[in-house]
Amino acid sequence: MAIGSGLGAQLGIAAESSYGTFVAPAKFIEFTKESLALKKTTAQSAGIAAGRLLALSSRRVLTRKEVQGSIDLEVTNKSMGLLLQALMGTSVTPVQQGATAAYLQTHTLASVAGKSLTIQKGVPLTTGVVTDKTFTGCKVTGGEFSCEVGGMLTATYEIDGKDCDESQTLAAASYANMSPFHFGQMAVKAGTYSSETALDGIRKVSVKIERPQDVERFYAGQAGLKKEPIENDQVKITGTLETDYVATTLDDLHTSDAATSLVWEFVGPNIESTHFETFRVTLPAVKLDEGPPVVDGFGVVKPTFNFTGLYDGTNQPKIEYISTDIAL
């Protein structure tokens, strides 16, 4: 019997072999907040019947269903692979580093066609009984990562799903011994791709990756459920760099509108040999949109630079993740 509050909640995920087909979760993530919920569309008859003052219950119909919401979590040193794959699109198999316990996942930007998840959440009643809500056909439509002074690396994933099934058996949750990436492990680099150098004065970074998709594919013959969303616009990558004005590097890039490769990485404890727990975002070309320094008082000048991620013509954006996970 679980605790009858959020303390007893759980969230399990699994990659689907086909869109909307349930797969029992085997990976459980520690989350801070979620808002996944069934969204339904109904229609109520307006038919006139002599003497009837209230709409008839039997003449209300459920015409379509879908799932929407988000998941907030801390980015940890294990169990992040499935969500990263659903966001970035590449089918990833962790690659063992040498003969060590370290495995590298390289999530390069690609189409998200065929990348859907089953997400099962357990919601506790006050009695301690945990109710099952299983969401199938879950597509990640966006992900935002952020870390600031004294904080942890956090992520928010936006989810669009096909259906909610409350008849599945709630999987027994089990958790790896995980620790979060944090500001003390953070570095930011800029410059020529693959030869970037460290930037000084960075206080906060956020990166948002949007995967626009047509989520309105409701057709006749589908029992009011949608077919798999299809990408319908270019990927959008944006972010911010909150800084102290210790050098003109970013200011000069803003002035010239020149592109630079941006690397945002977290390097944690050693796994084995020369391989460390790592979370790294590489954007081969970014341009700074706004944020030139202004003086608004006696304090240290603190410009915030907003940027847009673009294609450099050769290299795709990627997220690299080194952990002890031998599978996503």
XYZ file of C-alpha atoms in Angstrom:
328
model
C 0.000 0.000 0.000
C 1.454 3.361 -1.053
C 1.324 6.686 0.760
C -1.935 8.464 -0.082
C -0.332 11.584 -1.552
C 2.116 12.590 -4.248
C 4.756 10.725 -2.241
C 3.229 7.505 -3.562
C 3.103 8.541 -7.233
C 5.146 6.966 -10.006
C 5.917 7.493 -13.683
C 7.052 4.702 -16.001
C 7.938 4.908 -19.702
C 8.575 2.558 -22.607
C 9.292 2.983 -26.308
C 6.439 1.821 -28.528
C 6.984 -0.434 -31.539
C 4.011 1.186 -33.269
C 2.165 4.397 -32.528
C -0.434 4.029 -29.806
C 0.271 0.361 -29.052
C 0.759 -0.240 -25.319
C 4.148 -1.422 -24.102
C 4.560 -2.176 -20.395
C 6.937 0.353 -18.817
C 10.290 -0.956 -17.657
C 12.007 2.388 -17.039
C 10.928 4.617 -14.161
C 11.897 8.260 -13.888
C 11.964 10.497 -10.862
C 9.964 13.605 -11.688
C 9.117 16.823 -9.888
C 5.788 17.622 -11.572
C 3.561 16.350 -14.359
C 0.336 17.478 -16.000
C -0.515 14.584 -18.331
C -4.266 14.316 -18.732
C -6.964 13.029 -21.050
C -8.578 15.786 -23.095
C -11.995 14.948 -24.497
C -14.338 16.649 -26.928
C -18.067 16.193 -26.482
C -21.149 17.294 -28.368
C -24.555 17.863 -26.833
C -27.779 17.517 -28.788
C -29.822 20.690 -29.195
C -32.897 18.839 -30.411
C -36.226 20.311 -29.370
C -38.632 18.041 -27.486
C -41.930 19.385 -26.209
C -41.781 20.166 -22.500
C -38.134 19.163 -22.042
C -36.353 21.877 -20.078
C -32.945 20.237 -19.730
C -30.637 18.625 -22.269
C -30.935 14.843 -22.305
C -27.982 12.912 -20.909
C -28.228 10.177 -23.537
C -27.837 12.777 -26.280
C -24.394 13.874 -25.200
C -21.687 12.060 -27.163
C -17.912 11.738 -26.829
C -16.534 12.636 -30.260
C -12.765 12.569 -29.797
C -10.010 11.939 -27.262
C -6.359 12.928 -26.936
C -3.679 13.439 -24.293
C -1.780 16.615 -23.483
C 0.566 17.727 -20.743
C 4.157 18.015 -19.629
C 6.732 16.375 -17.387
C 9.215 18.321 -15.247
C 12.266 16.535 -13.894
C 15.884 16.860 -12.875
C 18.331 15.527 -15.459
C 20.116 12.629 -13.809
C 23.107 10.412 -14.523
C 20.858 7.473 -15.508
C 17.540 6.710 -17.217
C 17.323 9.765 -19.479
C 17.772 7.992 -22.827
C 14.170 7.285 -23.852
C 13.039 10.874 -23.402
C 16.107 12.209 -25.218
C 15.477 9.834 -28.127
C 11.819 10.868 -28.357
C 12.898 14.534 -28.452
C 15.839 14.312 -30.864
C 14.661 11.538 -33.205
C 17.734 9.377 -33.787
C 17.436 5.682 -32.915
C 20.202 5.279 -30.368
C 22.080 2.255 -29.063
C 24.479 3.059 -26.203
C 28.107 2.483 -27.219
C 30.461 1.001 -24.651
C 33.528 3.143 -24.097
C 36.534 0.842 -24.288
C 36.093 -2.056 -21.901
C 34.588 0.148 -19.199
C 31.180 0.492 -17.565
C 30.637 3.792 -19.404
C 28.209 3.917 -22.343
C 27.802 6.850 -24.735
C 24.450 7.821 -26.222
C 24.609 10.278 -29.124
C 21.213 11.806 -29.827
C 21.613 13.638 -33.132
C 18.760 15.760 -34.470
C 16.604 13.698 -36.848
C 12.982 13.059 -37.757
C 10.767 11.939 -34.873
C 8.583 9.781 -37.129
C 7.953 6.477 -35.378
C 9.248 7.736 -32.041
C 6.415 7.389 -29.552
C 6.193 6.353 -25.913
C 3.844 4.634 -23.546
C 3.784 6.691 -20.343
C 2.114 5.141 -17.325
C 1.512 7.137 -14.187
C 0.332 5.946 -10.820
C -1.836 8.426 -8.929
C -2.488 7.616 -5.246
C -5.882 7.846 -3.637
C -5.847 9.082 -0.051
C -6.391 5.458 0.976
C -3.001 4.554 -0.468
C -4.457 2.682 -3.437
C -2.572 3.810 -6.553
C -4.729 4.268 -9.652
C -3.404 3.583 -13.139
C -3.482 6.071 -15.985
C -1.668 4.757 -19.037
C -1.084 7.166 -21.911
C -0.304 5.632 -25.284
C 1.011 7.259 -28.449
C 2.958 9.907 -26.552
C 5.039 12.161 -28.798
C 7.503 14.693 -27.401
C 6.709 18.022 -29.059
C 9.326 20.042 -27.202
C 11.961 19.942 -24.512
C 13.582 22.717 -22.487
C 16.722 22.388 -20.361
C 17.888 24.936 -17.812
C 20.512 25.431 -15.106
C 21.466 28.450 -13.026
C 23.868 29.360 -10.237
C 23.421 26.969 -7.328
C 20.840 24.879 -9.135
C 20.381 21.523 -10.801
C 20.018 20.837 -14.507
C 16.281 20.560 -15.071
C 14.160 19.593 -18.055
C 10.565 20.061 -19.143
C 9.123 17.812 -21.842
C 5.916 18.752 -23.671
C 3.802 15.710 -24.534
C 1.026 15.015 -27.039
C -0.647 11.608 -26.780
C -3.261 9.449 -28.473
C -5.316 7.889 -25.682
C -5.640 7.184 -21.976
C -6.173 3.574 -20.863
C -7.102 2.891 -17.236
C -7.421 -0.888 -17.599
C -3.714 -1.783 -17.654
C -1.886 -3.320 -14.702
C 0.219 -0.751 -12.916
C 3.872 -1.752 -13.281
C 5.896 -2.185 -10.100
C 8.274 0.769 -9.991
C 11.983 0.273 -9.440
C 14.609 2.968 -9.517
C 18.293 3.105 -10.282
C 20.488 4.952 -7.799
C 20.536 8.281 -9.624
C 22.128 11.664 -8.975
C 21.395 14.931 -10.812
C 23.706 17.033 -12.933
C 24.187 20.498 -11.407
C 25.741 23.959 -11.733
C 29.009 22.876 -10.124
C 29.587 20.550 -13.104
C 28.586 23.059 -15.791
C 30.737 24.599 -18.520
C 29.858 26.644 -21.600
C 32.086 26.847 -24.671
C 31.929 28.740 -27.958
C 33.993 29.059 -31.125
C 34.781 26.898 -34.136
C 32.926 23.581 -34.210
C 34.846 20.840 -32.339
C 37.419 23.425 -31.142
C 35.245 25.506 -28.823
C 36.810 27.272 -25.831
C 35.337 28.033 -22.416
C 33.293 31.183 -21.840
C 33.642 33.041 -18.545
C 30.907 34.856 -16.627
C 27.993 32.534 -17.487
C 25.410 32.424 -14.694
C 22.436 30.667 -16.288
C 21.760 28.764 -19.497
C 18.523 27.548 -21.036
C 17.999 25.706 -24.317
C 14.603 24.946 -25.835
C 14.097 22.469 -28.686
C 10.679 22.527 -30.358
C 9.471 19.706 -32.638
C 6.404 21.141 -34.443
C 3.928 18.445 -35.480
C 0.408 18.265 -36.849
C -1.402 16.920 -33.792
C -4.888 17.315 -35.323
C -4.923 14.157 -37.475
C -8.444 13.072 -36.524
C -10.067 11.052 -39.306
C -13.233 9.047 -39.827
C -12.842 5.390 -38.966
C -10.427 6.021 -36.068
C -12.986 5.876 -33.207
C -12.344 9.527 -32.348
C -8.590 8.970 -31.881
C -5.792 10.668 -33.816
C -3.265 9.102 -36.134
C 0.431 9.659 -35.470
C 1.340 13.358 -35.641
C 3.498 14.353 -38.613
C 6.219 16.993 -38.516
C 4.873 20.108 -40.211
C 7.529 22.766 -39.677
C 11.255 23.141 -39.186
C 12.755 22.446 -35.785
C 13.117 25.537 -33.607
C 16.049 25.851 -31.206
C 16.307 28.894 -28.958
C 17.982 29.736 -25.676
C 19.407 32.295 -23.304
C 22.765 32.980 -21.723
C 22.608 35.058 -18.537
C 26.031 36.531 -17.831
C 28.222 38.960 -15.992
C 29.975 41.264 -18.460
C 33.491 39.867 -18.017
C 34.474 39.772 -21.707
C 33.218 41.058 -25.064
C 33.071 37.662 -26.798
C 29.277 37.362 -26.823
C 28.789 41.105 -27.301
C 31.001 41.014 -30.410
C 29.031 38.058 -31.801
C 25.824 40.005 -31.276
C 27.232 43.052 -33.050
C 28.592 41.144 -36.051
C 25.747 38.618 -36.201
C 28.400 35.974 -36.785
C 27.658 32.338 -36.047
C 29.433 30.353 -33.361
C 29.313 26.764 -32.223
C 27.951 26.509 -28.683
C 28.647 23.630 -26.314
C 26.857 23.374 -22.971
C 28.081 20.482 -20.888
C 27.977 18.893 -17.476
C 30.776 16.538 -16.473
C 30.160 14.492 -13.336
C 32.049 11.802 -11.424
C 34.395 9.371 -13.095
C 32.761 6.124 -14.214
C 35.917 4.301 -15.182
C 39.253 5.071 -16.834
C 38.957 8.422 -18.664
C 35.172 8.328 -18.961
C 32.934 10.552 -16.835
C 29.198 10.953 -16.382
C 28.330 13.553 -19.009
C 25.410 15.521 -20.392
C 26.403 17.677 -23.372
C 24.374 19.806 -25.773
C 26.201 20.816 -28.960
C 24.683 23.446 -31.257
C 27.031 23.808 -34.262
C 25.709 27.246 -35.231
C 23.971 29.816 -33.066
C 23.388 33.499 -33.644
C 22.710 36.017 -30.903
C 19.439 37.880 -31.370
C 19.518 40.438 -28.580
C 21.179 41.208 -25.288
C 23.845 43.917 -25.739
C 25.095 45.202 -22.363
C 23.378 48.174 -20.764
C 24.171 49.963 -17.518
C 21.131 50.261 -15.277
C 22.720 51.063 -11.928
C 25.818 50.807 -9.787
C 26.075 47.012 -9.901
C 27.903 44.634 -12.172
C 26.605 44.782 -15.742
C 24.634 41.581 -16.406
C 23.576 41.181 -20.043
C 21.278 38.338 -21.049
C 21.900 37.111 -24.589
C 19.090 35.376 -26.468
C 20.142 33.057 -29.265
C 18.739 30.953 -32.096
C 20.200 27.608 -33.113
C 20.692 27.131 -36.866
C 22.183 24.584 -39.276
C 25.826 25.137 -40.214
C 25.399 23.159 -43.429
C 27.375 20.149 -42.190
C 26.811 19.252 -38.543
C 23.503 18.566 -36.814
C 22.745 19.597 -33.222
C 23.186 16.731 -30.792
C 22.878 15.739 -27.161
C 25.537 13.370 -25.820
C 24.875 11.407 -22.672
C 27.428 9.192 -20.933
C 26.133 6.932 -18.186
C 26.235 3.339 -17.041
C 22.970 2.569 -18.870
C 23.591 -0.291 -21.296
C 20.190 0.284 -22.938
C 17.796 3.190 -23.230
